mmCIF file of N, CA and C in Angstrom:
data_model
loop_
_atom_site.group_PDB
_atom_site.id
_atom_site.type_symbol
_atom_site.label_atom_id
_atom_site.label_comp_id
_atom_site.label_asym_id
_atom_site.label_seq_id
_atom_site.Cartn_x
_atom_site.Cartn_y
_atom_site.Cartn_z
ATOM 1 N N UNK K 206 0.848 -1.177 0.000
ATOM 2 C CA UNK K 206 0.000 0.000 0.000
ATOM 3 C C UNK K 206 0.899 1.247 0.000
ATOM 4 N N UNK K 207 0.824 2.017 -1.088
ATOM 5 C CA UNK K 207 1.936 3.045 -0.957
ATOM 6 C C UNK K 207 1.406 4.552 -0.419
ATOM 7 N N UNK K 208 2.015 4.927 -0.058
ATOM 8 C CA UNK K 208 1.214 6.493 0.611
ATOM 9 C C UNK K 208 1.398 7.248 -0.550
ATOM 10 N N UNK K 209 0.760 8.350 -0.330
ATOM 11 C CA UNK K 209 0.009 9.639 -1.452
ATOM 12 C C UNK K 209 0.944 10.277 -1.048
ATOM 13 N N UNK K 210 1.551 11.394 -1.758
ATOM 14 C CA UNK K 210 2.074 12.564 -1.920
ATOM 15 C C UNK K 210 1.900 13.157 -0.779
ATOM 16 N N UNK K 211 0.770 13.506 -0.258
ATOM 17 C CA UNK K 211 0.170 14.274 1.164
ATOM 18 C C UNK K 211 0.729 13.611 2.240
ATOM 19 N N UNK K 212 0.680 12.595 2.405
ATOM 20 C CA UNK K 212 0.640 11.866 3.432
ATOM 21 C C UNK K 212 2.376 11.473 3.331
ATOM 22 N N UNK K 213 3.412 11.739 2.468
ATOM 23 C CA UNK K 213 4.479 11.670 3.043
ATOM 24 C C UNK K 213 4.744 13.626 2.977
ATOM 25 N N UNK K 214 4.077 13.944 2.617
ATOM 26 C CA UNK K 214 4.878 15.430 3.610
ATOM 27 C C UNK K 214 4.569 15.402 4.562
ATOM 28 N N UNK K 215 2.925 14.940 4.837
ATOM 29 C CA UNK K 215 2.576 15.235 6.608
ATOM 30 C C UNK K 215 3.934 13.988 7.251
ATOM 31 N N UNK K 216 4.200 12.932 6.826
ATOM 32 C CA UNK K 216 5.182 12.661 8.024
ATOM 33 C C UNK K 216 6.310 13.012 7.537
ATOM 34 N N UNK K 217 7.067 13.975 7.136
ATOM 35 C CA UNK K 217 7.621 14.435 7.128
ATOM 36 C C UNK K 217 8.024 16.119 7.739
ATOM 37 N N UNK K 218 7.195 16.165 7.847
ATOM 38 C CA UNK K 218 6.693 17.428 8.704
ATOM 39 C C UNK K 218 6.810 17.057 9.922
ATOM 40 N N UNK K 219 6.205 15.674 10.263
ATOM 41 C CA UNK K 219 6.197 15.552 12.012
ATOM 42 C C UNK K 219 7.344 14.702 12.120
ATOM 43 N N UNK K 220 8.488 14.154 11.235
ATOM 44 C CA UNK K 220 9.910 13.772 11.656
ATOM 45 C C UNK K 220 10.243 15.160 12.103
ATOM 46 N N UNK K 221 10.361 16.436 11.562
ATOM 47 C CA UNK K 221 10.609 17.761 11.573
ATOM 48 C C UNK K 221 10.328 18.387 12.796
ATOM 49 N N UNK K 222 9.601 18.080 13.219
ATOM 50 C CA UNK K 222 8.648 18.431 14.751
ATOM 51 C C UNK K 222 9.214 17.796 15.673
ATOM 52 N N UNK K 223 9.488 16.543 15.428
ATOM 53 C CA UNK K 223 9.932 15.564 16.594
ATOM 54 C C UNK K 223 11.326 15.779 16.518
ATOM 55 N N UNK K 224 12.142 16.046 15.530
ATOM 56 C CA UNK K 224 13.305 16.528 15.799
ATOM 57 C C UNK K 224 13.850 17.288 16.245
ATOM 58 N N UNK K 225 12.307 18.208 16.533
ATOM 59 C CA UNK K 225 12.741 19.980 16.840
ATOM 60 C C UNK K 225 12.668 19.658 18.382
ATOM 61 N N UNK K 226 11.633 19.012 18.982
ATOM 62 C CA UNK K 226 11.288 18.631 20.077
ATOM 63 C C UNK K 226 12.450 18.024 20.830
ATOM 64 N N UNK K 227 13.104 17.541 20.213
ATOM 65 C CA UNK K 227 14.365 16.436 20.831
ATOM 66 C C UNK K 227 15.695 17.000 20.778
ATOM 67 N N UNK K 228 15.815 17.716 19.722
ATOM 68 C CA UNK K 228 16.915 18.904 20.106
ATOM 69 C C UNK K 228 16.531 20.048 21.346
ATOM 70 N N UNK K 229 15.496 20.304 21.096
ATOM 71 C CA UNK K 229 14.781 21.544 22.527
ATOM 72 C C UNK K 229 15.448 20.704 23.945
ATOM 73 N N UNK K 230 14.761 19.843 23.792
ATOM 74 C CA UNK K 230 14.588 18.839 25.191
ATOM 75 C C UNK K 230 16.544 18.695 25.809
ATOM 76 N N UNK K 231 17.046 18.092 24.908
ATOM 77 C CA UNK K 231 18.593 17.795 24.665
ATOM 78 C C UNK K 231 19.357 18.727 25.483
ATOM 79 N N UNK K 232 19.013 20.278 24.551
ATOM 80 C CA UNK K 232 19.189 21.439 25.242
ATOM 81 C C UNK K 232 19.247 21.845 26.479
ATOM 82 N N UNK K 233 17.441 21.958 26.780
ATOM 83 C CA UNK K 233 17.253 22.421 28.047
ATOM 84 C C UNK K 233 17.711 21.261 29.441
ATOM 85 N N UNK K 234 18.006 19.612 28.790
ATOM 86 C CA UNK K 234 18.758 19.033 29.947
ATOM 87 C C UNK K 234 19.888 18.874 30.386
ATOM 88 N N UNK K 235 20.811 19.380 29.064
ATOM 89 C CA UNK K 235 22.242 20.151 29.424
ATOM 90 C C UNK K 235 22.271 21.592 30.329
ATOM 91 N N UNK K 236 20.945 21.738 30.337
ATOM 92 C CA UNK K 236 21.058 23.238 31.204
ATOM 93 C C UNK K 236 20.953 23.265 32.795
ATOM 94 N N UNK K 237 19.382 22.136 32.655
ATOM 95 C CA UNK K 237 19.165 21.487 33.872
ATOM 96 C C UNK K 237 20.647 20.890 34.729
ATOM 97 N N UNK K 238 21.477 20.397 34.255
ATOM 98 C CA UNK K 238 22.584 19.223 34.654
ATOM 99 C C UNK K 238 23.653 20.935 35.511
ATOM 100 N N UNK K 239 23.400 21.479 34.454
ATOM 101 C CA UNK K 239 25.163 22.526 34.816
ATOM 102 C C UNK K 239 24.119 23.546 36.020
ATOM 103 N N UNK K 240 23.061 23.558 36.294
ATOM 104 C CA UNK K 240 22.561 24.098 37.077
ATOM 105 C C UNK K 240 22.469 23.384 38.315
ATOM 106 N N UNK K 241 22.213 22.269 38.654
ATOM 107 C CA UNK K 241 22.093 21.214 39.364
ATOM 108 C C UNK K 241 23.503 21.470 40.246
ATOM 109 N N UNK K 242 24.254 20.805 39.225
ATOM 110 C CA UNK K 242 26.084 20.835 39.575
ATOM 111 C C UNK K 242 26.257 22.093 40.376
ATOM 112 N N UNK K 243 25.978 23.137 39.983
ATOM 113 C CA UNK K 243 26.705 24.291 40.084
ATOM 114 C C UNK K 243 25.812 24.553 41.824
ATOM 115 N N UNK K 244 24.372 24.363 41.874
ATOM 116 C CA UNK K 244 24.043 24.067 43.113
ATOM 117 C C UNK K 244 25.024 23.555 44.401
ATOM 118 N N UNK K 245 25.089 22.489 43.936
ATOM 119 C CA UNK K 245 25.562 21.369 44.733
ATOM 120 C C UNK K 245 27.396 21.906 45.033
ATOM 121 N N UNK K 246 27.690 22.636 43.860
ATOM 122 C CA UNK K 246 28.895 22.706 44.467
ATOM 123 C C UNK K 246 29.377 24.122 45.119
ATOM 124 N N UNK K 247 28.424 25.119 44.985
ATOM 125 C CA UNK K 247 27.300 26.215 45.968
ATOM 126 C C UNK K 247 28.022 26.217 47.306
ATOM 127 N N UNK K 248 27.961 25.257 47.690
ATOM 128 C CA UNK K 248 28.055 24.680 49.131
ATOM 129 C C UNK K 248 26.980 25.062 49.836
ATOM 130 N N UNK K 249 25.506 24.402 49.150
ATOM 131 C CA UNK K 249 24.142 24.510 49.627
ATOM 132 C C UNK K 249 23.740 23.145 50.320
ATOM 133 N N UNK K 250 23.311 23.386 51.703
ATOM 134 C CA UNK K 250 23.022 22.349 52.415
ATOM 135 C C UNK K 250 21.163 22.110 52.090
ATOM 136 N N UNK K 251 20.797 21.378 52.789
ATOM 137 C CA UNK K 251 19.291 20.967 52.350
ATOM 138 C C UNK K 251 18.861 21.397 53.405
ATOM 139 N N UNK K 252 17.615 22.172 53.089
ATOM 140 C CA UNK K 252 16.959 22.987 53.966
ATOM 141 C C UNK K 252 15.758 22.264 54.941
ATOM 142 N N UNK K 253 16.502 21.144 55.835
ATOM 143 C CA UNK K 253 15.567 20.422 56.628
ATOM 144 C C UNK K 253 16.127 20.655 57.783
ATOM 145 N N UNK K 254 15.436 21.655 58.224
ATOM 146 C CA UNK K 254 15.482 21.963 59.412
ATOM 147 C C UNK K 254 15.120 20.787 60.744
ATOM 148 N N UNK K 255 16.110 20.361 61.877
ATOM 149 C CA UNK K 255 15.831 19.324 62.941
ATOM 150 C C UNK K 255 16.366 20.141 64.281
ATOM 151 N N UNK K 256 16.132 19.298 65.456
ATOM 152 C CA UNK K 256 16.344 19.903 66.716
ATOM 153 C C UNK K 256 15.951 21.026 67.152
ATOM 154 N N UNK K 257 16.790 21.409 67.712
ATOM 155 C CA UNK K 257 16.958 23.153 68.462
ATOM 156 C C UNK K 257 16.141 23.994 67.084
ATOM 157 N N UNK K 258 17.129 24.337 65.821
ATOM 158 C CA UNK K 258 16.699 24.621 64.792
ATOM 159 C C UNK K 258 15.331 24.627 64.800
ATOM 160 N N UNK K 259 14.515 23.690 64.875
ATOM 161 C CA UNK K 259 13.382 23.181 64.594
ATOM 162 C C UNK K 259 12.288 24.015 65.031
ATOM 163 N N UNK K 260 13.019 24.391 66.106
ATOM 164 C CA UNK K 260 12.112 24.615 67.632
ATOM 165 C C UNK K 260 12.091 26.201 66.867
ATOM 166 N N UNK K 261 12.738 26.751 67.109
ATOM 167 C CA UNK K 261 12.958 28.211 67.144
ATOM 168 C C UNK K 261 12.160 28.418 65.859
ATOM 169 N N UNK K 262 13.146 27.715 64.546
ATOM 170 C CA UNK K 262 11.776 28.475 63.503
ATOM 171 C C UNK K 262 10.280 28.410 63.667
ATOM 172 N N UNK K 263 9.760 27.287 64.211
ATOM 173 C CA UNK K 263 8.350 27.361 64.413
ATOM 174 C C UNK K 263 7.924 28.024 65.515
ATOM 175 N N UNK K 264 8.745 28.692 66.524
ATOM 176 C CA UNK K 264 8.166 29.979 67.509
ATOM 177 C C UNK K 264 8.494 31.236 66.327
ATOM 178 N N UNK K 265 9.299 31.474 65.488
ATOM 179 C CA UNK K 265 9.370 33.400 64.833
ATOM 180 C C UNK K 265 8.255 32.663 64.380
ATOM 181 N N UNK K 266 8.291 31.620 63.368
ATOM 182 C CA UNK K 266 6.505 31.503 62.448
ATOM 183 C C UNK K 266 5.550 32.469 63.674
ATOM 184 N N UNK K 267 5.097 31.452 64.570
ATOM 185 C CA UNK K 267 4.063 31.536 65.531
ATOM 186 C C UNK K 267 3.971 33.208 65.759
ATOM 187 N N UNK K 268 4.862 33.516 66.207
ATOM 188 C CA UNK K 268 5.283 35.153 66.600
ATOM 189 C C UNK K 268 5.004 36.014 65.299
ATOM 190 N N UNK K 269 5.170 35.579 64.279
ATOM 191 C CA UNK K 269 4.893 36.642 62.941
ATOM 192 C C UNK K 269 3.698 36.478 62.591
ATOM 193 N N UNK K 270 2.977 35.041 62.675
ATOM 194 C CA UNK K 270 1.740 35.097 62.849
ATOM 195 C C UNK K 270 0.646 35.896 63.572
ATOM 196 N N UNK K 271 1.073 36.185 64.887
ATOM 197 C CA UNK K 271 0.708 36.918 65.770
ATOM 198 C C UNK K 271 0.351 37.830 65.692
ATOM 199 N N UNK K 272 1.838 39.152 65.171
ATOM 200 C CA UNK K 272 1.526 39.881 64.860
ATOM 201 C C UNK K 272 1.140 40.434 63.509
ATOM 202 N N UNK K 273 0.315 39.516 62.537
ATOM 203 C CA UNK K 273 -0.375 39.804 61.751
ATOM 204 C C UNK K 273 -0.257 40.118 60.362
ATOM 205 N N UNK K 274 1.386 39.228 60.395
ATOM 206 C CA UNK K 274 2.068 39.008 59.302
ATOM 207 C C UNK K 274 1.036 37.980 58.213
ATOM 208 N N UNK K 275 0.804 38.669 57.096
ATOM 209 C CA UNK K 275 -0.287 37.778 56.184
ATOM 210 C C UNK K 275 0.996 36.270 56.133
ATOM 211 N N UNK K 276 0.117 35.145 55.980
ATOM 212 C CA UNK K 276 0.191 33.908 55.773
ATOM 213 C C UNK K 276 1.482 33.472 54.697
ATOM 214 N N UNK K 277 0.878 34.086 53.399
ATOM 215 C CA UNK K 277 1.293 33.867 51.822
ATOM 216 C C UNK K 277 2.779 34.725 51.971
ATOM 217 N N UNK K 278 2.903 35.912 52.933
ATOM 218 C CA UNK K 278 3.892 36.793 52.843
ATOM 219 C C UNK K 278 5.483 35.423 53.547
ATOM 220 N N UNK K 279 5.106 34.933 54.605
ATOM 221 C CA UNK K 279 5.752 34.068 56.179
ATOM 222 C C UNK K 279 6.136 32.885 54.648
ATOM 223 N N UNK K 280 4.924 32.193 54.341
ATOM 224 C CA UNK K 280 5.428 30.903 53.475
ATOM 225 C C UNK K 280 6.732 30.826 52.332
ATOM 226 N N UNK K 281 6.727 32.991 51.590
ATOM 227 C CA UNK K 281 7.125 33.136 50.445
ATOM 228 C C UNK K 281 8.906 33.248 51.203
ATOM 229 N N UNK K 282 8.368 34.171 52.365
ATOM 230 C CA UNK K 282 9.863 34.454 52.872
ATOM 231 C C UNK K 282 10.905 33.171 53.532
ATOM 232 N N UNK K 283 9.834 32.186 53.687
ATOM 233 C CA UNK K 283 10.465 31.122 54.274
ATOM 234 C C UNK K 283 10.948 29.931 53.876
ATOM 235 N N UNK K 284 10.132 29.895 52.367
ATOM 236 C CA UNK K 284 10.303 29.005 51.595
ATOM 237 C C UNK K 284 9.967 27.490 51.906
ATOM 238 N N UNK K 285 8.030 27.884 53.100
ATOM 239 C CA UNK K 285 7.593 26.233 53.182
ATOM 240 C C UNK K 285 6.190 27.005 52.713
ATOM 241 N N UNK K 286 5.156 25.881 52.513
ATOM 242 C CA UNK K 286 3.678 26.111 52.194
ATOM 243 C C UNK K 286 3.396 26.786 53.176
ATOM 244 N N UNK K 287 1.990 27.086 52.793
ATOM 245 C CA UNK K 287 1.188 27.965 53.516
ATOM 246 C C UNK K 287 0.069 26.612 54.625
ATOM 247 N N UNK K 288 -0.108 25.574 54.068
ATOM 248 C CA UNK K 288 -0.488 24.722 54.757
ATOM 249 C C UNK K 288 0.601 24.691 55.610
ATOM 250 N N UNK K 289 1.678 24.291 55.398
ATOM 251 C CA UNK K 289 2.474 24.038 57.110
ATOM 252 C C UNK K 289 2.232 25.534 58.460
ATOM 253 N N UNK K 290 2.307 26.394 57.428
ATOM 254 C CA UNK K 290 2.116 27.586 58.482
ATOM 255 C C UNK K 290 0.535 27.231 59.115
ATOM 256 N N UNK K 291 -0.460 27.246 58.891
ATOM 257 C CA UNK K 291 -1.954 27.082 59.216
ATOM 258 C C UNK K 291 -1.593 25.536 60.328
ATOM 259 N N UNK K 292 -0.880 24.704 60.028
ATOM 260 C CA UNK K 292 -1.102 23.260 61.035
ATOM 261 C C UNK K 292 -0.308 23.910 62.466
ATOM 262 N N UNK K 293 0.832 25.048 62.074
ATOM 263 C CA UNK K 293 1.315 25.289 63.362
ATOM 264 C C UNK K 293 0.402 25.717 64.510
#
């Protein structure tokens, strides 16, 4: 069964597409990788707060809460949800 004229440009068009797609992708995960790296070698620790630590950030939360610090403002500056602030 041989294809029509039409029907090999349309797949040819979408080899064209999918190639474009896979070079994009290629790209942006060489970007992802040197960003990653460049993190890590930052000398950025992981922001899981335990112990003592622990304690204290969730009293300033409590305390900024208090005084009437909006919710969305505490989560953005702190860099956790707005649900964890509301369970405190």
């Amino acid at each position: 069964m041989p294809l029509s004229k039409r029907q090999v440009s349309q797949l040819q068009k979408l080899v064209e597409i999918v190639q474009a797609i896979l070079a994009e992708e290629k790209a942006s995960s060489q970007d992802r990788k040197h960003t990653s790296a460049s993190r890590r070698s930052a000398g950025k620790t992981s922001s899981r707060r335990s112990g003592k630590e622990l304690l204290a950030f969730r009293k300033a939360l409590r305390a900024e809460r208090k005084n009437g610090v909006p919710v969305a403002e505490i989560a953005k500056r702190h860099k956790v949800s707005k649900s964890y602030i509301y369970q405190l």
